[in-house]
CSV table of C-alpha atoms and ligand atoms in Angstrom, one decimal:
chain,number,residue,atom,x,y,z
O,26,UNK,CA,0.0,0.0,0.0
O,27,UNK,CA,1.3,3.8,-0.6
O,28,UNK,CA,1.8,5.9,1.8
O,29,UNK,CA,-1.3,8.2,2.2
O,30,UNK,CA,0.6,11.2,3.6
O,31,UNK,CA,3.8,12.3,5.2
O,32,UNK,CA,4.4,10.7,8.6
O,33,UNK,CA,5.6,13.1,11.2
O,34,UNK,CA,8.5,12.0,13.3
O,35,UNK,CA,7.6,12.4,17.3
O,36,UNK,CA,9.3,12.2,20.6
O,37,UNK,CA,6.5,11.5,22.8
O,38,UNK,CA,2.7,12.7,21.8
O,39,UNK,CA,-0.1,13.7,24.1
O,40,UNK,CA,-3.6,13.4,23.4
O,41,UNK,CA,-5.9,15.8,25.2
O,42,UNK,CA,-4.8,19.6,26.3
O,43,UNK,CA,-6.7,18.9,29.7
O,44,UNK,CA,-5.0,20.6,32.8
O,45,UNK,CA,-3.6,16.6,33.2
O,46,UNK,CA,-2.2,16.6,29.5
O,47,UNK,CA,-0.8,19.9,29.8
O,48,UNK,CA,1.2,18.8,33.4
O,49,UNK,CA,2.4,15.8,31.1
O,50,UNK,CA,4.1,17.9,28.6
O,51,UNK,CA,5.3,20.4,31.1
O,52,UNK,CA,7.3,17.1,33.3
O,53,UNK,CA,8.8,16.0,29.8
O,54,UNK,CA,9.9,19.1,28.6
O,55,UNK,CA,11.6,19.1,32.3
O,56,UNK,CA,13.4,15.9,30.9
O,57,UNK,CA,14.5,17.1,27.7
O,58,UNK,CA,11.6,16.1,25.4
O,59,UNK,CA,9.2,18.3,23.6
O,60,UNK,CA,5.9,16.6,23.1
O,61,UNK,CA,3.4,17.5,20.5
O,62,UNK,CA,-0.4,17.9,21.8
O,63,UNK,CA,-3.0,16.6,19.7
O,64,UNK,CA,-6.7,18.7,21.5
O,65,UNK,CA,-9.8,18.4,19.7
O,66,UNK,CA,-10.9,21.5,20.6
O,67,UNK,CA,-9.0,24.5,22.1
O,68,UNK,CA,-6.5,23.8,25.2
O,69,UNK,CA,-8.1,23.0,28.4
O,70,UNK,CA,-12.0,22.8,26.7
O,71,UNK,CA,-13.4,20.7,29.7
O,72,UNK,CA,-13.1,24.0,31.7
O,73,UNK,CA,-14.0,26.1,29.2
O,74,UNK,CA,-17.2,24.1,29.6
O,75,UNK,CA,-17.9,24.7,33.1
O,76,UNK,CA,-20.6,26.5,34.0
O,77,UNK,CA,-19.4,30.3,33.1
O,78,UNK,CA,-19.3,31.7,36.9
O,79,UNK,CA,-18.5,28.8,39.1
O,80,UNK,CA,-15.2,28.6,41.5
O,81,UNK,CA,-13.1,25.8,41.8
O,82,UNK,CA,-13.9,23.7,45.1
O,83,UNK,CA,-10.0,23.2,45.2
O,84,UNK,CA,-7.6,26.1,46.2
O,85,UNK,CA,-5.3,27.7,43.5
O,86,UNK,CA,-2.3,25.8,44.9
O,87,UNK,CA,-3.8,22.9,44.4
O,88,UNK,CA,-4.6,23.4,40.7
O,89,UNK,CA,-1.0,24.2,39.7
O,90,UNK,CA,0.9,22.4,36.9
O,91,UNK,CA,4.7,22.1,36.2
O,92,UNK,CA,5.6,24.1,39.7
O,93,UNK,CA,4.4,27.3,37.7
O,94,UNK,CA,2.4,29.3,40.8
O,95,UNK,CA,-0.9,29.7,40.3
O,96,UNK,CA,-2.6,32.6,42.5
O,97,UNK,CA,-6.0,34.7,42.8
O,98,UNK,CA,-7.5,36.5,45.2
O,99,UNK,CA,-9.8,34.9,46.0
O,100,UNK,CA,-10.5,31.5,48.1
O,101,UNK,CA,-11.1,29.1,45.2
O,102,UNK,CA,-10.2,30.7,41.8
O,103,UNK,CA,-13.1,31.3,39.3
O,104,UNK,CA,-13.5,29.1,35.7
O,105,UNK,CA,-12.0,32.8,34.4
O,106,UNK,CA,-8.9,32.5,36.6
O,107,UNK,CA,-8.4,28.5,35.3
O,108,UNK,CA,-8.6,29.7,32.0
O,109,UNK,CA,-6.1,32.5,32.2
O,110,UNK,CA,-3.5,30.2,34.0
O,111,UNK,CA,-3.6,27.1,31.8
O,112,UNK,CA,-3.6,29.5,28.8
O,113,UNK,CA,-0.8,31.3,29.8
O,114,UNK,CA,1.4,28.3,31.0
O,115,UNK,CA,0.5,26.7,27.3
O,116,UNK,CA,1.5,30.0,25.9
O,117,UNK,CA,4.9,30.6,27.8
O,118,UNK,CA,6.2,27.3,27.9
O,119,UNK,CA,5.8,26.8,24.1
O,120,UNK,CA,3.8,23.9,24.4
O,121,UNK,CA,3.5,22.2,20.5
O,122,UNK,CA,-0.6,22.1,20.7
O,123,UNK,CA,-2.6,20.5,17.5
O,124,UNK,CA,-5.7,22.4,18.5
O,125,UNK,CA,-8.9,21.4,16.8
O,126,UNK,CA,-7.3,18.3,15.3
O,127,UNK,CA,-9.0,15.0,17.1
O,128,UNK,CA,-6.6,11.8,17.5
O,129,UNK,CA,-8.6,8.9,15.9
O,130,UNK,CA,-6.3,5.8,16.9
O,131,UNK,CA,-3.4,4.9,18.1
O,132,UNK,CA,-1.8,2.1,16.2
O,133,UNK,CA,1.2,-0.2,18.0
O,134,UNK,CA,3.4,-1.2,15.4
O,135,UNK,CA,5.7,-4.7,15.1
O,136,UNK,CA,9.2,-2.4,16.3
O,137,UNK,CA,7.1,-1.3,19.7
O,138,UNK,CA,6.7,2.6,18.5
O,139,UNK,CA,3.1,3.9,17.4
O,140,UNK,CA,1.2,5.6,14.4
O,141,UNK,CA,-1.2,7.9,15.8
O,142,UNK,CA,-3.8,9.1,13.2
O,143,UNK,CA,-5.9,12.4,14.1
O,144,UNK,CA,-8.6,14.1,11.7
O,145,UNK,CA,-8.7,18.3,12.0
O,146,UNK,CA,-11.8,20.5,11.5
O,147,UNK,CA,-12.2,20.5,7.8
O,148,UNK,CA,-11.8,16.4,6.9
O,149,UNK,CA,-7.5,16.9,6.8
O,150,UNK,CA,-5.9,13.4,7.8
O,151,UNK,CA,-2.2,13.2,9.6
O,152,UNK,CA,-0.3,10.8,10.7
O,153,UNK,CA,2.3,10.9,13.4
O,154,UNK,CA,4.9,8.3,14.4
O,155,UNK,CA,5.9,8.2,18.1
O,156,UNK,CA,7.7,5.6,20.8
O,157,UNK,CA,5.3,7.5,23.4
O,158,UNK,CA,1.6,7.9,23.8
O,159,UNK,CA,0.3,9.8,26.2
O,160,UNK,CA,-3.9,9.5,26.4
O,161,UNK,CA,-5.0,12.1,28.5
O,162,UNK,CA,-8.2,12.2,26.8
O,163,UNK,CA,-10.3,12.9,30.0
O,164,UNK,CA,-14.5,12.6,30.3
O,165,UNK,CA,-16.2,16.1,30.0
O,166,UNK,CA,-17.6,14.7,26.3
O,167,UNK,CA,-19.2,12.1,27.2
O,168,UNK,CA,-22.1,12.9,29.7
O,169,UNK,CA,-23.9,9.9,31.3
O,170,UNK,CA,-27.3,9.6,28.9
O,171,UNK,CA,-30.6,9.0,30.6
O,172,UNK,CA,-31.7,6.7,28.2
O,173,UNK,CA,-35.4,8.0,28.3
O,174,UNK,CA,-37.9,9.2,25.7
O,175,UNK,CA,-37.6,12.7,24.5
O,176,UNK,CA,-34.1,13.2,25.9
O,177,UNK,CA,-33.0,14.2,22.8
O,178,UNK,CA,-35.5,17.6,22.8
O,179,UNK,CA,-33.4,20.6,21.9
O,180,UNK,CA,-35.1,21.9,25.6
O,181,UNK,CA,-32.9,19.4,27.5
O,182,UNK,CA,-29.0,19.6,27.8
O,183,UNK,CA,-26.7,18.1,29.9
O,184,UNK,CA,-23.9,20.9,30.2
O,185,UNK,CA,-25.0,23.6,32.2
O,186,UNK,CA,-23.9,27.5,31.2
O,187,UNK,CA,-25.5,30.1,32.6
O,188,UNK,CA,-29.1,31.1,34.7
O,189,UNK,CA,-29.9,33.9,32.1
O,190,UNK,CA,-31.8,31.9,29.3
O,191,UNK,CA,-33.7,30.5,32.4
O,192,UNK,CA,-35.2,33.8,33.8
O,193,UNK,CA,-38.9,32.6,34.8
O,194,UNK,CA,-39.6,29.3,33.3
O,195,UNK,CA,-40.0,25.9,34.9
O,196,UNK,CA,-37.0,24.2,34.9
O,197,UNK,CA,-36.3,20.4,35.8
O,198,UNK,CA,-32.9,19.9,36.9
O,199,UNK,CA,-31.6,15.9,37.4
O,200,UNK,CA,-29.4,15.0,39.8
O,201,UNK,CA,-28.4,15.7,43.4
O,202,UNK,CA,-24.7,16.5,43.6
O,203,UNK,CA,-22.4,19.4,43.3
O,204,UNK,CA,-23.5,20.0,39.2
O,205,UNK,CA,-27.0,20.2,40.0
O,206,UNK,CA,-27.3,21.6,43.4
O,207,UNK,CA,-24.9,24.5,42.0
O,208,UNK,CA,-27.2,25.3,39.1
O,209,UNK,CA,-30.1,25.3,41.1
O,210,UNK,CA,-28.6,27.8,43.4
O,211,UNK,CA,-28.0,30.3,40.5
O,212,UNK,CA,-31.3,29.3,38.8
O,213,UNK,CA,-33.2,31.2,42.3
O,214,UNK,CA,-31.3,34.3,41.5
O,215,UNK,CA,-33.3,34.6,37.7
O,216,UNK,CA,-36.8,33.7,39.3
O,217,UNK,CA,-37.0,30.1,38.1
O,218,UNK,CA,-39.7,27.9,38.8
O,219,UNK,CA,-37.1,25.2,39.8
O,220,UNK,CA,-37.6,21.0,40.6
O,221,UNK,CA,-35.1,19.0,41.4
O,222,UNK,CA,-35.5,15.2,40.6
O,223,UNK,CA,-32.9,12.8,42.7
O,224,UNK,CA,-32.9,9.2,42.8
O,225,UNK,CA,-31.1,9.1,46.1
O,226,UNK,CA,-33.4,9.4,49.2
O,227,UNK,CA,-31.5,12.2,50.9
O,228,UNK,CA,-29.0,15.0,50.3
O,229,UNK,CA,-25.7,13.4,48.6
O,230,UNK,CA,-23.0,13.9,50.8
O,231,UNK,CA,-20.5,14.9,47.9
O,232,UNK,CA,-22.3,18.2,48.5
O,233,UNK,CA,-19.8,20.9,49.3
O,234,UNK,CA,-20.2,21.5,52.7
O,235,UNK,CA,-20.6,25.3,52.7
O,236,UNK,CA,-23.1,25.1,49.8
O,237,UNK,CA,-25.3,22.7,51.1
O,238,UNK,CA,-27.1,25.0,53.8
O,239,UNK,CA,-28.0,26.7,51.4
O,240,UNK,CA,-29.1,24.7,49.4
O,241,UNK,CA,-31.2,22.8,51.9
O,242,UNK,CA,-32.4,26.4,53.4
O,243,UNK,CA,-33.8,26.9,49.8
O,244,UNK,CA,-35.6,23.7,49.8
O,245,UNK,CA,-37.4,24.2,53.3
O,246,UNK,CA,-38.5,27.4,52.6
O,247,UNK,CA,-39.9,26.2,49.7
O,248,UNK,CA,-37.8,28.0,46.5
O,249,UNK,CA,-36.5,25.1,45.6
O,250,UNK,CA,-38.8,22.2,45.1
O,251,UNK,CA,-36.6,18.5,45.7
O,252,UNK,CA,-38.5,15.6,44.9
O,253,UNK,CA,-35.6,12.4,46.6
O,254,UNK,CA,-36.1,8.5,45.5
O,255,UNK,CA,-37.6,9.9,41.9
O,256,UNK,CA,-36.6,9.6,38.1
O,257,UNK,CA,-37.7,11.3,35.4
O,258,UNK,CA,-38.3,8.2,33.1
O,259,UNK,CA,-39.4,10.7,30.0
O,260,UNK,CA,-39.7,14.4,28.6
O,261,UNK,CA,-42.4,15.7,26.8
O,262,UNK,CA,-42.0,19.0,25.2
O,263,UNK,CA,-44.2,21.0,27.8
O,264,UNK,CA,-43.7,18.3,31.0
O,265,UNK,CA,-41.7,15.5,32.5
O,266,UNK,CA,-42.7,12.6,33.8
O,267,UNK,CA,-41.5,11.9,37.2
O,268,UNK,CA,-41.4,8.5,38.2
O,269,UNK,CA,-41.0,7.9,42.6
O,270,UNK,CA,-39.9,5.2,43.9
O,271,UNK,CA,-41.7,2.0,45.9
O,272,UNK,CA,-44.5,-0.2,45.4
O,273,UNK,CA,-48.1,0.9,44.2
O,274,UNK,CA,-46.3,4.3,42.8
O,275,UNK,CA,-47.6,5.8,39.9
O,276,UNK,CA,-46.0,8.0,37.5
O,277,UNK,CA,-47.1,11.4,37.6
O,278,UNK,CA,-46.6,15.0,35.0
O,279,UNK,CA,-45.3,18.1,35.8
O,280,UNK,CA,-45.4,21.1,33.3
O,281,UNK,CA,-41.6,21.9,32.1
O,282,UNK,CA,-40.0,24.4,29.8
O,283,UNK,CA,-36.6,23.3,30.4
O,284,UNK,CA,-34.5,20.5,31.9
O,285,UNK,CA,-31.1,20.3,32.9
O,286,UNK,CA,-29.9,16.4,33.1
O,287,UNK,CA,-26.6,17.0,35.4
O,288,UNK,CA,-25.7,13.5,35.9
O,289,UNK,CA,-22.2,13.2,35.2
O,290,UNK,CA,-19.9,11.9,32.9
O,291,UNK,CA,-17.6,8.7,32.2
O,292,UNK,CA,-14.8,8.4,30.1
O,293,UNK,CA,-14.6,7.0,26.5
O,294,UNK,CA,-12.1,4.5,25.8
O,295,UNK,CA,-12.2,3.3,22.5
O,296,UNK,CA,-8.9,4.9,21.6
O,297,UNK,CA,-6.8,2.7,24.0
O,298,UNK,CA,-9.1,-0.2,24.2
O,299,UNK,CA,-8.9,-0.5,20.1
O,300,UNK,CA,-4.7,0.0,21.0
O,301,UNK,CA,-4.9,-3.3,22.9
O,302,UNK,CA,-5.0,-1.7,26.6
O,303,UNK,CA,-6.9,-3.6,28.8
O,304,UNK,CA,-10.3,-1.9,30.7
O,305,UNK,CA,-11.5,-4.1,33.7
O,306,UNK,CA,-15.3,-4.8,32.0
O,307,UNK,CA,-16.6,-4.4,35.9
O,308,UNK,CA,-14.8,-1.4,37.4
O,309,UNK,CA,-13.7,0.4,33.5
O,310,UNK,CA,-10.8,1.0,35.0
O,311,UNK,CA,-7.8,0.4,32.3
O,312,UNK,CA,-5.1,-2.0,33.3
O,313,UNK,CA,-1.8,0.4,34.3
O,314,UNK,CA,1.0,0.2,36.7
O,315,UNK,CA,0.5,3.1,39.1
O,316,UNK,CA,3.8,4.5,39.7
O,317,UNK,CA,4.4,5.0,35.6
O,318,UNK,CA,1.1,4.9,34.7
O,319,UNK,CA,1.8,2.8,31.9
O,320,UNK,CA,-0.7,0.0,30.2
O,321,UNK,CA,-0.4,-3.3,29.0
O,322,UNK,CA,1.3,-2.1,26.1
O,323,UNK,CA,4.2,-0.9,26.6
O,324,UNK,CA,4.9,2.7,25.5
O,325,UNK,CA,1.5,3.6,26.3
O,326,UNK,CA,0.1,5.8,29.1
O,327,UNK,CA,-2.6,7.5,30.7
O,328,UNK,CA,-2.9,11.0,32.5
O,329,UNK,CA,-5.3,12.2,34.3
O,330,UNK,CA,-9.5,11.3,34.6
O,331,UNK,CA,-9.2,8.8,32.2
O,332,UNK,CA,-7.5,6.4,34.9
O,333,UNK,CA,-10.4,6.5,37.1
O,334,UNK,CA,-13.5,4.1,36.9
O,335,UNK,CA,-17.3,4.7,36.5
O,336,UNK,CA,-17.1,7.2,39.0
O,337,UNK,CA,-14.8,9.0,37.5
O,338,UNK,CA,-14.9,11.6,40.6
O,339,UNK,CA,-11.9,9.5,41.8
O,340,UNK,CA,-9.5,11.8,39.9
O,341,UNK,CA,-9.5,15.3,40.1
O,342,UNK,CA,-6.7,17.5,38.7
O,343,UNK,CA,-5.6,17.9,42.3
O,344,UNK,CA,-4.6,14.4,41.9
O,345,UNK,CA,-4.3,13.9,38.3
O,346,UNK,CA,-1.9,16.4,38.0
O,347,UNK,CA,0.8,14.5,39.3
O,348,UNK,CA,0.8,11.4,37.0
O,349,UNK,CA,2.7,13.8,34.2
O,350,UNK,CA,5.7,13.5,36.2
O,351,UNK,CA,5.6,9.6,36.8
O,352,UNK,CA,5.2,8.9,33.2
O,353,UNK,CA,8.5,11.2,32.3
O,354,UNK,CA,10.3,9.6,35.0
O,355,UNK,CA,9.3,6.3,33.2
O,356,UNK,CA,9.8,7.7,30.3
O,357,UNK,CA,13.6,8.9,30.6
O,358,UNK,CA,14.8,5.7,31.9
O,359,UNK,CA,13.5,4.0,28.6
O,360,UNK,CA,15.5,6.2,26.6
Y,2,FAD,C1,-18.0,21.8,37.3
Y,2,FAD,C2,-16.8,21.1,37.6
Y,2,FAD,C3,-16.0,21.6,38.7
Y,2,FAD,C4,-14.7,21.0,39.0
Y,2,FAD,N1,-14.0,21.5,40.0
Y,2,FAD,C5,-12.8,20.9,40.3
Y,2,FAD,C6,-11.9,21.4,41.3
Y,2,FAD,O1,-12.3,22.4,42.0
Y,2,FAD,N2,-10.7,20.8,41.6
Y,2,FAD,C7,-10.3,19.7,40.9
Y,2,FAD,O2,-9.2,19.2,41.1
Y,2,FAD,N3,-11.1,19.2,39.9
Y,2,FAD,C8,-12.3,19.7,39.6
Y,2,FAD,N4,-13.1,19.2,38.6
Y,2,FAD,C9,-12.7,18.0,37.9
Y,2,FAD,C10,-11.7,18.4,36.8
Y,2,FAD,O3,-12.4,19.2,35.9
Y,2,FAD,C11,-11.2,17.1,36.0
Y,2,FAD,O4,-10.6,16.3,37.0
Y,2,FAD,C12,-10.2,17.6,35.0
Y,2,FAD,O5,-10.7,18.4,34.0
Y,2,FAD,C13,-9.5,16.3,34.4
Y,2,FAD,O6,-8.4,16.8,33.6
Y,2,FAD,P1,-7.9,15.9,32.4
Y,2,FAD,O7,-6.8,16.6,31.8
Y,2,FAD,O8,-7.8,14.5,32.8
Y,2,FAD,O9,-9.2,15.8,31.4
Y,2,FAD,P2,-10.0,17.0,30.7
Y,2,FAD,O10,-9.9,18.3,31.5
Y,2,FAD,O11,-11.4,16.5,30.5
Y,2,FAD,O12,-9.2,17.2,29.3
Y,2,FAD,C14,-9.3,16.3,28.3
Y,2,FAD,C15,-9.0,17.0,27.0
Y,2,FAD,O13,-8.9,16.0,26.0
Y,2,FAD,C16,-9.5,16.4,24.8
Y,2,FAD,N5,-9.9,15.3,24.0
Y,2,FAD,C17,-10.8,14.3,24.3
Y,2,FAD,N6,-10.8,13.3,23.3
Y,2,FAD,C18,-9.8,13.7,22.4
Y,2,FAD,C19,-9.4,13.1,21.2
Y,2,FAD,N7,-9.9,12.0,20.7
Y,2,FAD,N8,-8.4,13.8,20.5
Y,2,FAD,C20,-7.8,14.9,21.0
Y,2,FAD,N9,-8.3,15.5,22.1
Y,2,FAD,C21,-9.2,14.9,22.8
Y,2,FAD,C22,-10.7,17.2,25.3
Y,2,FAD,O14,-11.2,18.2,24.3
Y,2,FAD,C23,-10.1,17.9,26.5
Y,2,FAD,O15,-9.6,19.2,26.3
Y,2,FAD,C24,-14.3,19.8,38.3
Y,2,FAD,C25,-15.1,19.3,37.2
Y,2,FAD,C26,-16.3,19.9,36.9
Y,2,FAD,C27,-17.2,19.3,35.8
């Protein structure tokens, strides 16, 4: 077979420009090798993502990459703050980013090195060649689908911006932890008419502890409506149907204008599984050594939320920051 394209030559090469990817690149460079990052969207897009006015539950300190100080004024730094810093250490440090280019596979060739194939905005294939493989690929893309009728309304979405576009209507949030407690917090500042359906039978206690007064104040004084042990088992395009739970329950209507399913996300893992990495079917959690972070196959690693299981709240970048520096460790002594 011909060659399609030119195959670019590559130290080591990073997929995903998370705040975990970036601390990746920033440990090798502190080795000697310059990585490329291949981001399918622009560097650190998970955050970008967030809701537009939340703060970080972590402290600044705690978010920094590379031993590059991170500081704010405040407590717990805004999304804004995030941005800036992960920008500007992108920026400064030169990091080699693909940006809007998505990594499609990773194939292990017979001599142990890789192909990595990615396809940009516009249909453009390339090909890059590499002994290393970072996949720091984390799971903001992915939310956890309801699987229910009508979930696919253009009323419903499972990323939550902003209160504005909510300013008087009946919304139906899903879920009970920090995503949705959050949003319904802000909703009460634009007059919403707001419901929260939770399957769990009392307040989650993954609730940030200075929120949740709040929260529960709202609910007892009757702002927030909270309906615990209920689903919503399908969305109509003026209601929901809520569904509680126990015997001899029936499923009942409320009138809706908007619903906001903040359940989560999970990580996807086709890219390493189709590599040969292992992923325990149980737990999803991919076979790796922890103190390189390496797979099964060798030359390959992962950084960041994609190491964590189902409940992919295991790894935050206060923890997933540090795996960069494992893998470049590991990585040195194999060169
Ligand atoms: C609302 C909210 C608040 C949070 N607050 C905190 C906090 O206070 N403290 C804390 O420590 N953690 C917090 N977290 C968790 C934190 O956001 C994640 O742990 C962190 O983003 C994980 O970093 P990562 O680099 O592993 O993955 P991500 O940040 O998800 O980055 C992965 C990157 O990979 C890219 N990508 C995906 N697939 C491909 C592909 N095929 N090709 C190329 N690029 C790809 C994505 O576009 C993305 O940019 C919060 C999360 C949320 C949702």
């Amino acid at each position: 077979m011909t060659e399609p394209i030119n195959v670019q030559q590559e130290q080591a090469i990073i997929i995903g420009a998370g705040p975990c990817g970036l601390s990746a690149a920033l440990e090798l460079q502190a080795v000697g090798i310059e990585p490329l990052l291949i981001e399918k969207n622009a560097v650190v897009h998970s955050i970008y993502q967030y809701p537009t006015y939340m703060n970080f539950f972590s402290t600044a300190e705690r978010l920094e990459i590379g031993g590059i100080p991170f500081t704010s004024p405040n407590d717990k730094p805004s999304r804004r703050e995030a941005l800036q810093y992960y920008r500007d250490v992108a920026l400064r440090r030169k990091l080699r980013i693909r940006a809007y280019e998505a990594a499609t596979a990773i194939v292990p060739q017979p001599d142990g090195s890789f192909r990595v194939e990615t396809a940009d905005r516009f249909g453009g294939i390339s090909v890059y060649a590499t002994r290393f493989v970072i996949v720091a690929t984390g799971y903001f893309d992915h939310p956890n689908m309801l699987g229910i009728p009508g979930e696919d309304l253009p009323k419903v979405t499972h990323f939550f911006g902003e209160a504005h576009p909510y300013t008087g209507m009946k919304v139906a949030i899903i879920g009970g932890n920090n995503s949705a407690v959050d949003a319904a917090m802000e909703l009460l500042r634009v007059g919403a008419d707001i419901t929260v359906v939770y399957r769990g039978e009392e307040y989650s206690s993954s609730i940030k502890p200075w929120v949740r007064p709040l929260f529960e104040g709202s609910v007892k004084n009757g702002q927030i409506k909270m309906l615990f042990s209920s689903r919503v088992v399908g969305i109509g395009e003026r209601t929901v149907t809520v569904q509680p739970e126990g015997e001899n329950t029936a499923p009942y209507e409320i009138e809706n204008d908007f619903v906001l399913a903040l359940t989560g996300f999970r990580p996807e893992r086709t890219l390493l599984t189709d590599a040969g990495a292992i992923v325990n079917a149980e737990t999803t959690v991919p076979s790796f050594h922890p103190e390189t972070m390496e797979t099964n196959v060798p030359g390959l690693f992962i950084a960041g939320v994609i190491a964590a299981g189902r409940e992919a709240n295991e790894i935050f970048i206060e923890s997933g920051r540090h795996h960069g520096n494992l893998i470049a460790q590991r990585i040195k002594e194999l060169m």
